[in-house]
């Protein structure tokens, strides 16, 4: 019978499934290259805070937000509206039950 196999069978939460596709090893390789790009464009900005280096947590948050925007079909919402939409969807779902 077809079904879930391998490491996915052991995963019980959505985050675990997501980490099977986007692993920490992959992100460990992405972060240095992103920081190299930031170093390259840093001269285009007057303030230092406009071109700060990133880390793995920030990349995970960014990818998570992209995933949520696509899932919620919210690609034209303002950030404040998006946060409200995410909050309402989570509170009205089975996540908290």
PDB file of C-alpha atoms in Angstrom:
ATOM      1  CA  UNK A   1       0.000   0.000   0.000  1.00  0.00           C
ATOM      2  CA  UNK A   2       1.247   3.495  -0.740  1.00  0.00           C
ATOM      3  CA  UNK A   3       1.940   5.719   2.197  1.00  0.00           C
ATOM      4  CA  UNK A   4       4.490   7.728   4.071  1.00  0.00           C
ATOM      5  CA  UNK A   5       7.936   6.144   4.175  1.00  0.00           C
ATOM      6  CA  UNK A   6      11.298   6.765   5.768  1.00  0.00           C
ATOM      7  CA  UNK A   7      11.929   9.686   8.096  1.00  0.00           C
ATOM      8  CA  UNK A   8       8.550  11.218   7.242  1.00  0.00           C
ATOM      9  CA  UNK A   9       6.805   8.304   8.979  1.00  0.00           C
ATOM     10  CA  UNK A  10       8.458   9.283  12.261  1.00  0.00           C
ATOM     11  CA  UNK A  11       7.478  12.954  11.985  1.00  0.00           C
ATOM     12  CA  UNK A  12       4.454  13.964  14.038  1.00  0.00           C
ATOM     13  CA  UNK A  13       4.305  17.739  13.533  1.00  0.00           C
ATOM     14  CA  UNK A  14       4.179  20.089  10.543  1.00  0.00           C
ATOM     15  CA  UNK A  15       7.526  21.637  11.503  1.00  0.00           C
ATOM     16  CA  UNK A  16       9.195  18.241  11.321  1.00  0.00           C
ATOM     17  CA  UNK A  17       7.812  17.707   7.820  1.00  0.00           C
ATOM     18  CA  UNK A  18       9.028  21.136   6.759  1.00  0.00           C
ATOM     19  CA  UNK A  19      12.497  20.391   8.125  1.00  0.00           C
ATOM     20  CA  UNK A  20      12.688  17.278   5.937  1.00  0.00           C
ATOM     21  CA  UNK A  21      12.634  19.573   2.885  1.00  0.00           C
ATOM     22  CA  UNK A  22      14.487  22.605   4.270  1.00  0.00           C
ATOM     23  CA  UNK A  23      17.166  21.163   6.532  1.00  0.00           C
ATOM     24  CA  UNK A  24      19.523  23.016   8.835  1.00  0.00           C
ATOM     25  CA  UNK A  25      22.361  21.735   6.646  1.00  0.00           C
ATOM     26  CA  UNK A  26      20.844  23.484   3.629  1.00  0.00           C
ATOM     27  CA  UNK A  27      20.354  26.725   5.553  1.00  0.00           C
ATOM     28  CA  UNK A  28      23.885  26.529   6.920  1.00  0.00           C
ATOM     29  CA  UNK A  29      25.029  26.766   3.298  1.00  0.00           C
ATOM     30  CA  UNK A  30      22.612  29.592   2.402  1.00  0.00           C
ATOM     31  CA  UNK A  31      23.504  32.010   5.223  1.00  0.00           C
ATOM     32  CA  UNK A  32      27.172  32.660   4.285  1.00  0.00           C
ATOM     33  CA  UNK A  33      26.255  33.367   0.657  1.00  0.00           C
ATOM     34  CA  UNK A  34      23.474  35.714   1.717  1.00  0.00           C
ATOM     35  CA  UNK A  35      25.948  37.545   3.955  1.00  0.00           C
ATOM     36  CA  UNK A  36      28.408  37.799   1.050  1.00  0.00           C
ATOM     37  CA  UNK A  37      25.675  39.451  -1.015  1.00  0.00           C
ATOM     38  CA  UNK A  38      24.888  41.839   1.857  1.00  0.00           C
ATOM     39  CA  UNK A  39      28.586  42.739   2.044  1.00  0.00           C
ATOM     40  CA  UNK A  40      28.560  43.409  -1.698  1.00  0.00           C
ATOM     41  CA  UNK A  41      25.562  45.794  -1.593  1.00  0.00           C
ATOM     42  CA  UNK A  42      26.357  47.427   1.767  1.00  0.00           C
ATOM     43  CA  UNK A  43      27.890  50.441   0.040  1.00  0.00           C
ATOM     44  CA  UNK A  44      24.527  51.333  -1.514  1.00  0.00           C
ATOM     45  CA  UNK A  45      23.076  52.225   1.883  1.00  0.00           C
ATOM     46  CA  UNK A  46      23.767  55.218   4.088  1.00  0.00           C
ATOM     47  CA  UNK A  47      22.816  53.611   7.380  1.00  0.00           C
ATOM     48  CA  UNK A  48      24.525  50.489   8.665  1.00  0.00           C
ATOM     49  CA  UNK A  49      21.220  49.040   9.917  1.00  0.00           C
ATOM     50  CA  UNK A  50      19.846  48.912   6.365  1.00  0.00           C
ATOM     51  CA  UNK A  51      22.307  46.180   5.350  1.00  0.00           C
ATOM     52  CA  UNK A  52      22.821  43.998   8.408  1.00  0.00           C
ATOM     53  CA  UNK A  53      24.091  40.457   8.210  1.00  0.00           C
ATOM     54  CA  UNK A  54      21.592  37.645   8.557  1.00  0.00           C
ATOM     55  CA  UNK A  55      21.573  34.350  10.424  1.00  0.00           C
ATOM     56  CA  UNK A  56      19.815  31.008  10.184  1.00  0.00           C
ATOM     57  CA  UNK A  57      16.899  32.075  12.390  1.00  0.00           C
ATOM     58  CA  UNK A  58      16.140  35.072  10.193  1.00  0.00           C
ATOM     59  CA  UNK A  59      16.243  32.928   7.038  1.00  0.00           C
ATOM     60  CA  UNK A  60      13.872  30.399   8.659  1.00  0.00           C
ATOM     61  CA  UNK A  61      11.449  33.175   9.615  1.00  0.00           C
ATOM     62  CA  UNK A  62      11.564  34.609   6.083  1.00  0.00           C
ATOM     63  CA  UNK A  63      10.913  31.205   4.483  1.00  0.00           C
ATOM     64  CA  UNK A  64       8.130  30.536   6.969  1.00  0.00           C
ATOM     65  CA  UNK A  65       6.451  33.831   6.111  1.00  0.00           C
ATOM     66  CA  UNK A  66       6.719  33.095   2.392  1.00  0.00           C
ATOM     67  CA  UNK A  67       5.156  29.709   3.004  1.00  0.00           C
ATOM     68  CA  UNK A  68       2.304  31.239   5.026  1.00  0.00           C
ATOM     69  CA  UNK A  69       1.641  33.953   2.453  1.00  0.00           C
ATOM     70  CA  UNK A  70       1.276  31.338  -0.255  1.00  0.00           C
ATOM     71  CA  UNK A  71      -0.797  29.016   1.930  1.00  0.00           C
ATOM     72  CA  UNK A  72      -3.194  31.807   2.897  1.00  0.00           C
ATOM     73  CA  UNK A  73      -3.311  33.218  -0.648  1.00  0.00           C
ATOM     74  CA  UNK A  74      -2.344  36.519   0.941  1.00  0.00           C
ATOM     75  CA  UNK A  75       0.222  37.820  -1.541  1.00  0.00           C
ATOM     76  CA  UNK A  76      -1.416  41.266  -1.748  1.00  0.00           C
ATOM     77  CA  UNK A  77      -1.947  41.928   1.964  1.00  0.00           C
ATOM     78  CA  UNK A  78      -0.107  44.573   3.932  1.00  0.00           C
ATOM     79  CA  UNK A  79       2.105  43.192   6.715  1.00  0.00           C
ATOM     80  CA  UNK A  80      -0.300  44.309   9.456  1.00  0.00           C
ATOM     81  CA  UNK A  81      -3.220  42.626   7.684  1.00  0.00           C
ATOM     82  CA  UNK A  82      -1.173  39.490   7.081  1.00  0.00           C
ATOM     83  CA  UNK A  83      -0.311  39.187  10.779  1.00  0.00           C
ATOM     84  CA  UNK A  84      -3.992  39.553  11.656  1.00  0.00           C
ATOM     85  CA  UNK A  85      -4.934  36.911   9.075  1.00  0.00           C
ATOM     86  CA  UNK A  86      -2.330  34.469  10.386  1.00  0.00           C
ATOM     87  CA  UNK A  87      -3.422  35.065  13.985  1.00  0.00           C
ATOM     88  CA  UNK A  88      -7.099  34.502  13.130  1.00  0.00           C
ATOM     89  CA  UNK A  89      -6.402  31.360  11.071  1.00  0.00           C
ATOM     90  CA  UNK A  90      -4.335  29.824  13.872  1.00  0.00           C
ATOM     91  CA  UNK A  91      -6.870  30.663  16.573  1.00  0.00           C
ATOM     92  CA  UNK A  92      -9.782  29.299  14.509  1.00  0.00           C
ATOM     93  CA  UNK A  93      -8.065  26.084  13.474  1.00  0.00           C
ATOM     94  CA  UNK A  94      -7.373  22.720  15.005  1.00  0.00           C
ATOM     95  CA  UNK A  95      -3.839  23.750  16.002  1.00  0.00           C
ATOM     96  CA  UNK A  96      -4.966  24.675  19.511  1.00  0.00           C
ATOM     97  CA  UNK A  97      -7.146  21.609  20.115  1.00  0.00           C
TER      98      UNK A  97
END
